[in-house]
Short mmCIF file of C-alpha atoms in Angstrom, two decimals:
data_model
loop_
_atom_site.label_atom_id
_atom_site.label_comp_id
_atom_site.label_asym_id
_atom_site.label_seq_id
_atom_site.Cartn_x
_atom_site.Cartn_y
_atom_site.Cartn_z
CA UNK A 1 220.00 135.13 122.11
CA UNK A 2 217.36 132.42 121.67
CA UNK A 3 219.05 129.98 124.03
CA UNK A 4 219.63 132.73 126.59
CA UNK A 5 216.00 133.87 126.36
CA UNK A 6 214.72 130.38 127.14
CA UNK A 7 217.40 129.74 129.77
CA UNK A 8 216.50 132.88 131.71
CA UNK A 9 212.88 131.79 131.92
CA UNK A 10 213.87 128.27 132.97
CA UNK A 11 215.98 129.70 135.80
CA UNK A 12 213.20 132.12 136.77
CA UNK A 13 210.81 129.15 136.95
CA UNK A 14 213.39 127.23 139.02
CA UNK A 15 213.75 124.56 136.35
CA UNK A 16 217.58 124.44 136.18
CA UNK A 17 218.13 120.84 134.99
CA UNK A 18 217.89 120.41 131.23
CA UNK A 19 217.82 117.17 129.29
CA UNK A 20 218.94 118.03 125.76
CA UNK A 21 217.66 115.85 122.91
CA UNK A 22 218.96 116.61 119.43
CA UNK A 23 220.09 115.36 116.06
CA UNK A 24 223.80 115.19 115.24
CA UNK A 25 223.78 117.91 112.56
CA UNK A 26 226.09 120.94 112.46
CA UNK A 27 223.18 123.31 113.16
CA UNK A 28 222.04 121.29 116.16
CA UNK A 29 225.59 120.96 117.46
CA UNK A 30 225.94 124.75 117.37
CA UNK A 31 222.64 125.24 119.20
CA UNK A 32 223.63 122.64 121.83
CA UNK A 33 226.84 124.58 122.44
CA UNK A 34 224.77 127.72 123.02
CA UNK A 35 222.51 125.90 125.49
CA UNK A 36 225.57 124.74 127.44
CA UNK A 37 226.90 128.28 127.41
CA UNK A 38 223.56 129.56 128.72
CA UNK A 39 223.60 126.93 131.47
CA UNK A 40 227.05 128.04 132.61
CA UNK A 41 226.04 131.69 132.39
CA UNK A 42 222.83 131.52 134.42
CA UNK A 43 223.34 128.58 136.75
CA UNK A 44 221.53 125.86 134.81
CA UNK A 45 222.80 122.36 134.09
CA UNK A 46 222.64 120.16 131.00
CA UNK A 47 222.20 116.77 132.67
CA UNK A 48 222.66 114.93 129.37
CA UNK A 49 223.25 115.80 125.73
CA UNK A 50 221.36 112.98 124.02
CA UNK A 51 221.55 112.22 120.29
CA UNK A 52 218.19 111.09 118.90
CA UNK A 53 218.04 108.83 115.86
CA UNK A 54 214.69 108.87 114.08
CA UNK A 55 213.37 105.49 112.89
CA UNK A 56 213.97 105.35 109.10
CA UNK A 57 210.86 106.48 107.23
CA UNK A 58 208.78 106.64 110.41
CA UNK A 59 206.86 109.75 109.42
CA UNK A 60 205.90 108.27 106.06
CA UNK A 61 204.55 104.94 107.30
CA UNK A 62 200.90 104.36 108.13
CA UNK A 63 202.03 103.25 111.59
CA UNK A 64 204.67 105.98 111.90
CA UNK A 65 202.99 107.72 114.82
CA UNK A 66 202.81 104.39 116.66
CA UNK A 67 206.54 103.83 116.22
CA UNK A 68 207.31 107.29 117.52
CA UNK A 69 204.82 106.99 120.38
CA UNK A 70 206.60 103.84 121.50
CA UNK A 71 210.12 105.11 120.98
CA UNK A 72 209.92 108.55 122.62
CA UNK A 73 209.16 107.19 126.13
CA UNK A 74 212.02 104.71 125.75
CA UNK A 75 214.36 107.48 124.62
CA UNK A 76 213.55 109.58 127.68
CA UNK A 77 212.88 107.05 130.46
CA UNK A 78 216.58 106.52 131.22
CA UNK A 79 217.39 110.23 131.31
CA UNK A 80 218.96 111.65 134.48
CA UNK A 81 216.70 113.70 136.75
CA UNK A 82 215.61 116.74 134.79
CA UNK A 83 213.08 119.56 134.92
CA UNK A 84 212.81 120.29 131.20
CA UNK A 85 213.34 118.50 127.89
CA UNK A 86 215.27 120.88 125.64
CA UNK A 87 214.79 119.71 122.07
CA UNK A 88 217.18 120.86 119.35
CA UNK A 89 215.85 119.84 115.94
CA UNK A 90 216.61 122.40 113.26
CA UNK A 91 215.43 120.06 110.50
CA UNK A 92 212.04 119.75 112.23
CA UNK A 93 211.73 115.99 111.73
CA UNK A 94 211.13 114.74 115.28
CA UNK A 95 210.94 117.62 117.76
CA UNK A 96 207.15 117.93 117.77
CA UNK A 97 206.86 114.26 118.73
CA UNK A 98 208.40 114.91 122.14
CA UNK A 99 205.44 116.89 123.43
CA UNK A 100 203.05 114.73 125.49
CA UNK A 101 205.11 111.59 124.76
CA UNK A 102 208.03 111.77 127.19
CA UNK A 103 208.37 109.14 129.91
CA UNK A 104 207.88 111.78 132.60
CA UNK A 105 205.55 114.80 132.34
CA UNK A 106 208.06 117.51 131.51
CA UNK A 107 207.85 120.79 129.57
CA UNK A 108 209.43 120.74 126.10
CA UNK A 109 211.36 123.82 125.01
CA UNK A 110 213.79 124.72 122.24
CA UNK A 111 213.20 124.50 118.50
CA UNK A 112 209.79 122.96 119.22
CA UNK A 113 207.47 123.34 122.20
CA UNK A 114 208.19 126.64 123.96
CA UNK A 115 210.23 128.58 121.39
CA UNK A 116 212.20 131.82 121.46
CA UNK A 117 211.36 134.11 118.58
CA UNK A 118 211.55 137.74 117.52
CA UNK A 119 207.82 137.68 116.72
CA UNK A 120 204.87 135.43 117.46
CA UNK A 121 201.40 135.50 115.93
CA UNK A 122 199.88 135.70 119.42
CA UNK A 123 201.82 138.82 120.45
CA UNK A 124 199.67 141.95 120.73
CA UNK A 125 201.41 144.00 123.42
CA UNK A 126 202.91 147.47 122.94
CA UNK A 127 200.82 148.16 119.85
CA UNK A 128 201.71 144.83 118.28
CA UNK A 129 198.17 144.38 117.02
CA UNK A 130 198.93 146.95 114.31
CA UNK A 131 201.58 144.65 112.85
CA UNK A 132 199.41 141.57 113.37
CA UNK A 133 196.66 143.18 111.29
CA UNK A 134 198.93 144.56 108.56
CA UNK A 135 200.33 141.27 107.26
CA UNK A 136 196.97 139.54 106.65
CA UNK A 137 195.87 142.54 104.60
CA UNK A 138 198.98 142.24 102.42
CA UNK A 139 199.64 138.50 102.35
CA UNK A 140 196.35 136.90 103.42
CA UNK A 141 198.04 134.98 106.25
CA UNK A 142 199.15 135.60 109.84
CA UNK A 143 202.57 137.22 110.32
CA UNK A 144 205.60 135.04 111.05
CA UNK A 145 209.04 135.89 112.38
CA UNK A 146 210.60 136.56 108.97
CA UNK A 147 207.91 139.17 108.27
CA UNK A 148 208.83 141.04 111.42
CA UNK A 149 212.60 140.85 110.91
CA UNK A 150 212.28 141.98 107.27
CA UNK A 151 210.08 144.90 108.34
CA UNK A 152 212.55 145.66 111.14
CA UNK A 153 215.47 145.88 108.71
CA UNK A 154 213.69 148.32 106.39
CA UNK A 155 212.31 150.31 109.32
CA UNK A 156 215.76 150.65 110.87
CA UNK A 157 217.32 151.94 107.65
CA UNK A 158 214.50 154.37 106.92
CA UNK A 159 214.34 155.63 110.49
CA UNK A 160 218.11 156.16 110.66
CA UNK A 161 218.21 158.04 107.36
CA UNK A 162 215.25 160.23 108.28
CA UNK A 163 216.37 161.11 111.82
CA UNK A 164 220.02 161.65 110.94
CA UNK A 165 219.34 163.53 107.73
CA UNK A 166 222.11 161.51 106.07
CA UNK A 167 221.88 159.69 102.74
CA UNK A 168 225.21 157.91 102.27
CA UNK A 169 225.42 154.29 103.49
CA UNK A 170 228.48 155.04 105.63
CA UNK A 171 226.83 157.97 107.39
CA UNK A 172 223.56 156.10 107.96
CA UNK A 173 225.45 153.11 109.36
CA UNK A 174 227.41 155.36 111.71
CA UNK A 175 224.17 156.81 113.06
CA UNK A 176 222.57 153.36 113.44
CA UNK A 177 225.49 152.25 115.63
CA UNK A 178 225.46 155.41 117.74
CA UNK A 179 223.77 155.93 121.10
CA UNK A 180 221.33 158.32 119.42
CA UNK A 181 219.64 155.56 117.40
CA UNK A 182 216.48 154.28 119.11
CA UNK A 183 213.92 152.27 117.14
CA UNK A 184 210.32 151.80 118.23
CA UNK A 185 209.18 148.37 117.07
CA UNK A 186 206.25 147.12 119.20
CA UNK A 187 208.53 145.64 121.90
CA UNK A 188 207.76 147.99 124.77
CA UNK A 189 211.20 149.59 124.62
CA UNK A 190 213.42 151.17 122.00
CA UNK A 191 215.67 148.82 120.05
CA UNK A 192 219.27 149.56 119.13
CA UNK A 193 222.38 147.93 117.69
CA UNK A 194 225.38 146.56 119.56
CA UNK A 195 228.58 148.16 118.38
CA UNK A 196 230.70 145.04 118.90
CA UNK A 197 228.75 142.54 116.75
CA UNK A 198 226.11 144.75 115.07
CA UNK A 199 223.33 142.56 116.46
CA UNK A 200 220.07 144.28 117.31
CA UNK A 201 219.35 144.19 121.00
CA UNK A 202 215.68 143.44 121.56
CA UNK A 203 213.32 141.52 123.86
CA UNK A 204 212.68 137.94 122.75
CA UNK A 205 209.17 136.45 122.82
CA UNK A 206 208.65 132.96 124.24
CA UNK A 207 205.65 131.21 122.74
CA UNK A 208 204.77 128.80 119.99
CA UNK A 209 201.34 127.42 119.31
CA UNK A 210 199.68 129.17 122.24
CA UNK A 211 196.89 131.73 121.99
CA UNK A 212 198.89 134.17 124.10
CA UNK A 213 202.67 134.56 124.54
CA UNK A 214 204.07 132.73 127.56
CA UNK A 215 206.55 135.45 128.48
CA UNK A 216 209.18 137.82 127.12
CA UNK A 217 212.89 137.79 127.97
CA UNK A 218 214.99 139.29 129.48
CA UNK A 219 213.43 138.09 132.70
CA UNK A 220 213.08 139.99 135.96
CA UNK A 221 216.22 139.73 138.07
CA UNK A 222 218.72 139.48 135.21
CA UNK A 223 220.54 142.79 135.42
CA UNK A 224 222.99 144.70 133.26
CA UNK A 225 224.75 148.00 133.86
CA UNK A 226 223.66 149.47 130.51
CA UNK A 227 220.93 147.51 128.70
CA UNK A 228 218.89 144.65 130.14
CA UNK A 229 218.67 143.21 126.63
CA UNK A 230 222.46 142.77 126.71
CA UNK A 231 221.87 139.88 129.12
CA UNK A 232 220.76 138.02 125.98
CA UNK A 233 223.46 136.92 123.57
CA UNK A 234 227.14 137.84 123.70
CA UNK A 235 227.98 140.91 125.75
CA UNK A 236 230.92 143.09 124.73
CA UNK A 237 233.53 141.40 126.99
CA UNK A 238 232.40 137.97 125.71
CA UNK A 239 232.29 138.73 122.00
CA UNK A 240 235.08 137.80 119.60
CA UNK A 241 233.66 139.94 116.79
CA UNK A 242 235.99 142.62 115.45
CA UNK A 243 234.75 145.21 112.95
CA UNK A 244 237.15 147.54 111.19
#
């Protein structure tokens, strides 16, 4: 869903050519595969899938920033024509260095730069300020994505049990996967679960380090016969998940 959320916005902005820069880790390989899937799905193009190798110990040296500042332009200057640098760096050891250091002035998106997330500290729409204010009172810090997803899990269970009047796990689960289950969760529309993979369909916020969110996906123009949020992630005909 994250890759699709970013990809939709890139296509909406008419930035279809993506230069992927990543580490060669299993997590980053999986994310790169999702970016390529999103490109095929929405009409984008991965012009190159580039493996970045961080200078040994660069971040720990006094001159580490100088090494990176010199290397990043060299890493990106030979890239094919591209509109966006899509960084995939799950270990968070070089992705932030790409911003403002690429050979050409290009937006950086992915695991750093413009990021796709279930919650962002700048999001205040649809009553979101209530959640933004609740976490600092409890934890003395701004809310992060894991706060929202944890709250969402408990809220979904409690809401399903209360509205269905059921108490057994099997009965509550059945209600949560039914068309009757609709969860209000500060996203401007009711959230629900997909029956084929049990993933929660929800709008995805695009932001990261900005004072206001950049946008929310799904984007205008990406249509679906049932739920617009099913344009994000694997739709039923695409999914290989099988639940007994």
